[in-house]
mmCIF file of C-alpha atoms in Angstrom:
data_model
loop_
_atom_site.group_PDB
_atom_site.id
_atom_site.type_symbol
_atom_site.label_atom_id
_atom_site.label_comp_id
_atom_site.label_asym_id
_atom_site.label_seq_id
_atom_site.Cartn_x
_atom_site.Cartn_y
_atom_site.Cartn_z
ATOM 1 C CA MET A 1 0.001 0.000 0.002
ATOM 2 C CA ALA A 2 2.827 2.367 0.889
ATOM 3 C CA SER A 3 4.597 1.740 -2.410
ATOM 4 C CA LEU A 4 1.351 2.456 -4.288
ATOM 5 C CA LEU A 5 0.944 5.802 -2.503
ATOM 6 C CA THR A 6 4.607 6.614 -3.140
ATOM 7 C CA SER A 7 4.199 5.788 -6.835
ATOM 8 C CA LEU A 8 1.085 7.959 -7.085
ATOM 9 C CA PHE A 9 2.831 10.822 -5.316
ATOM 10 C CA VAL A 10 5.900 10.620 -7.583
ATOM 11 C CA SER A 11 3.661 10.436 -10.674
ATOM 12 C CA ALA A 12 1.710 13.487 -9.538
ATOM 13 C CA MET A 13 4.924 15.441 -8.922
ATOM 14 C CA LEU A 14 6.303 14.555 -12.340
ATOM 15 C CA ALA A 15 3.043 15.512 -14.052
ATOM 16 C CA THR A 16 3.019 18.829 -12.214
ATOM 17 C CA ALA A 17 6.618 19.521 -13.247
ATOM 18 C CA ILE A 18 5.789 18.803 -16.891
ATOM 19 C CA LEU A 19 2.543 20.801 -16.980
ATOM 20 C CA PHE A 20 3.801 23.771 -14.964
ATOM 21 C CA PRO A 21 7.469 24.428 -15.754
ATOM 22 C CA ARG A 22 9.399 26.831 -13.571
ATOM 23 C CA PRO A 23 9.438 30.441 -14.737
ATOM 24 C CA ARG A 24 12.749 31.764 -16.007
ATOM 25 C CA LEU A 25 14.491 33.822 -13.347
ATOM 26 C CA THR A 26 15.229 37.436 -14.204
ATOM 27 C CA PHE A 27 17.677 39.221 -11.986
ATOM 28 C CA ALA A 28 17.088 42.872 -11.155
ATOM 29 C CA SER A 29 20.512 43.765 -12.512
ATOM 30 C CA ASP A 30 19.486 42.439 -15.947
ATOM 31 C CA ARG A 31 16.816 45.101 -16.342
ATOM 32 C CA VAL A 32 18.402 48.176 -14.768
ATOM 33 C CA LEU A 33 17.613 51.355 -16.668
ATOM 34 C CA ASP A 34 20.038 54.267 -16.452
ATOM 35 C CA CYS A 35 18.086 57.518 -16.158
ATOM 36 C CA SER A 36 21.051 59.772 -15.368
ATOM 37 C CA ASP A 37 21.057 61.442 -18.812
ATOM 38 C CA VAL A 38 17.326 62.132 -18.547
ATOM 39 C CA VAL A 39 17.724 63.604 -15.049
ATOM 40 C CA GLU A 40 20.613 65.834 -16.168
ATOM 41 C CA ARG A 41 18.630 67.142 -19.113
ATOM 42 C CA VAL A 42 15.452 67.822 -17.100
ATOM 43 C CA LEU A 43 17.346 69.600 -14.306
ATOM 44 C CA GLU A 44 19.307 71.665 -16.822
ATOM 45 C CA LYS A 45 16.177 72.807 -18.669
ATOM 46 C CA SER A 46 13.933 73.371 -15.634
ATOM 47 C CA GLY A 47 16.436 74.730 -13.125
ATOM 48 C CA GLY A 48 14.502 72.854 -10.455
ATOM 49 C CA ARG A 49 15.334 70.518 -7.610
ATOM 50 C CA LEU A 50 15.112 66.756 -8.087
ATOM 51 C CA LEU A 51 12.349 65.063 -6.087
ATOM 52 C CA SER A 52 12.301 61.539 -7.557
ATOM 53 C CA VAL A 53 13.276 59.306 -10.462
ATOM 54 C CA ARG A 54 11.344 56.208 -11.497
ATOM 55 C CA PRO A 55 12.679 53.902 -14.198
ATOM 56 C CA HIS A 56 9.995 51.772 -15.865
ATOM 57 C CA ASP A 57 10.614 49.582 -18.929
ATOM 58 C CA ASP A 58 12.271 52.022 -21.383
ATOM 59 C CA THR A 59 10.854 55.198 -19.834
ATOM 60 C CA CYS A 60 12.197 57.409 -17.054
ATOM 61 C CA THR A 61 9.768 59.470 -14.979
ATOM 62 C CA VAL A 62 11.498 62.441 -13.346
ATOM 63 C CA THR A 63 9.756 64.646 -10.780
ATOM 64 C CA VAL A 64 11.224 68.098 -10.126
ATOM 65 C CA LEU A 65 10.275 70.997 -7.851
ATOM 66 C CA VAL A 66 10.631 74.258 -9.793
ATOM 67 C CA HIS A 67 11.003 77.620 -8.031
ATOM 68 C CA GLU A 68 10.347 80.855 -9.947
ATOM 69 C CA ASP A 69 10.821 84.361 -8.523
ATOM 70 C CA GLY A 70 7.661 85.766 -6.998
ATOM 71 C CA LYS A 71 5.669 82.606 -7.683
ATOM 72 C CA ARG A 72 4.723 79.572 -5.714
ATOM 73 C CA PRO A 73 6.942 76.521 -6.452
ATOM 74 C CA TYR A 74 5.343 73.834 -8.601
ATOM 75 C CA LYS A 75 5.947 70.176 -9.256
ATOM 76 C CA LEU A 76 6.949 69.195 -12.772
ATOM 77 C CA VAL A 77 6.674 65.552 -13.897
ATOM 78 C CA VAL A 78 8.569 64.621 -17.071
ATOM 79 C CA ARG A 79 8.371 61.237 -18.802
ATOM 80 C CA MET A 80 11.071 60.545 -21.358
ATOM 81 C CA ASP A 81 12.271 57.501 -23.246
ATOM 82 C CA SER A 82 15.803 56.825 -22.060
ATOM 83 C CA LYS A 83 16.962 56.357 -25.674
ATOM 84 C CA ASP A 84 15.674 59.815 -26.635
ATOM 85 C CA ALA A 85 17.397 61.601 -23.760
ATOM 86 C CA ALA A 86 20.176 62.923 -25.963
ATOM 87 C CA ASP A 87 18.030 64.436 -28.704
ATOM 88 C CA GLY A 88 14.286 64.037 -27.997
ATOM 89 C CA ALA A 89 11.899 66.468 -26.341
ATOM 90 C CA PRO A 90 10.533 65.486 -22.927
ATOM 91 C CA ASN A 91 6.863 64.685 -22.411
ATOM 92 C CA GLN A 92 5.758 66.960 -19.572
ATOM 93 C CA ALA A 93 2.946 65.388 -17.561
ATOM 94 C CA GLY A 94 1.991 68.205 -15.266
ATOM 95 C CA GLN A 95 2.781 71.503 -13.643
#
């Protein structure tokens, strides 16, 4: 009886391994996106202070606090493709 249960258990485990293969592991270092060029460009153009940077897929989202004389500071959110950082125009999401 014990050998029958062991055989059934092993068969079930093998069937599970065949039907549901393990997902391929992706290390965080494999998908790191460098947003430093985007940040430099946004800070240079806005003259603001960096609040946050969020890399996502191929896009960098940069949030900056901009101070202008005599006006209340405002938050500027810029989304830019990391590949277009050198020559593309940023997509400003809000002021």
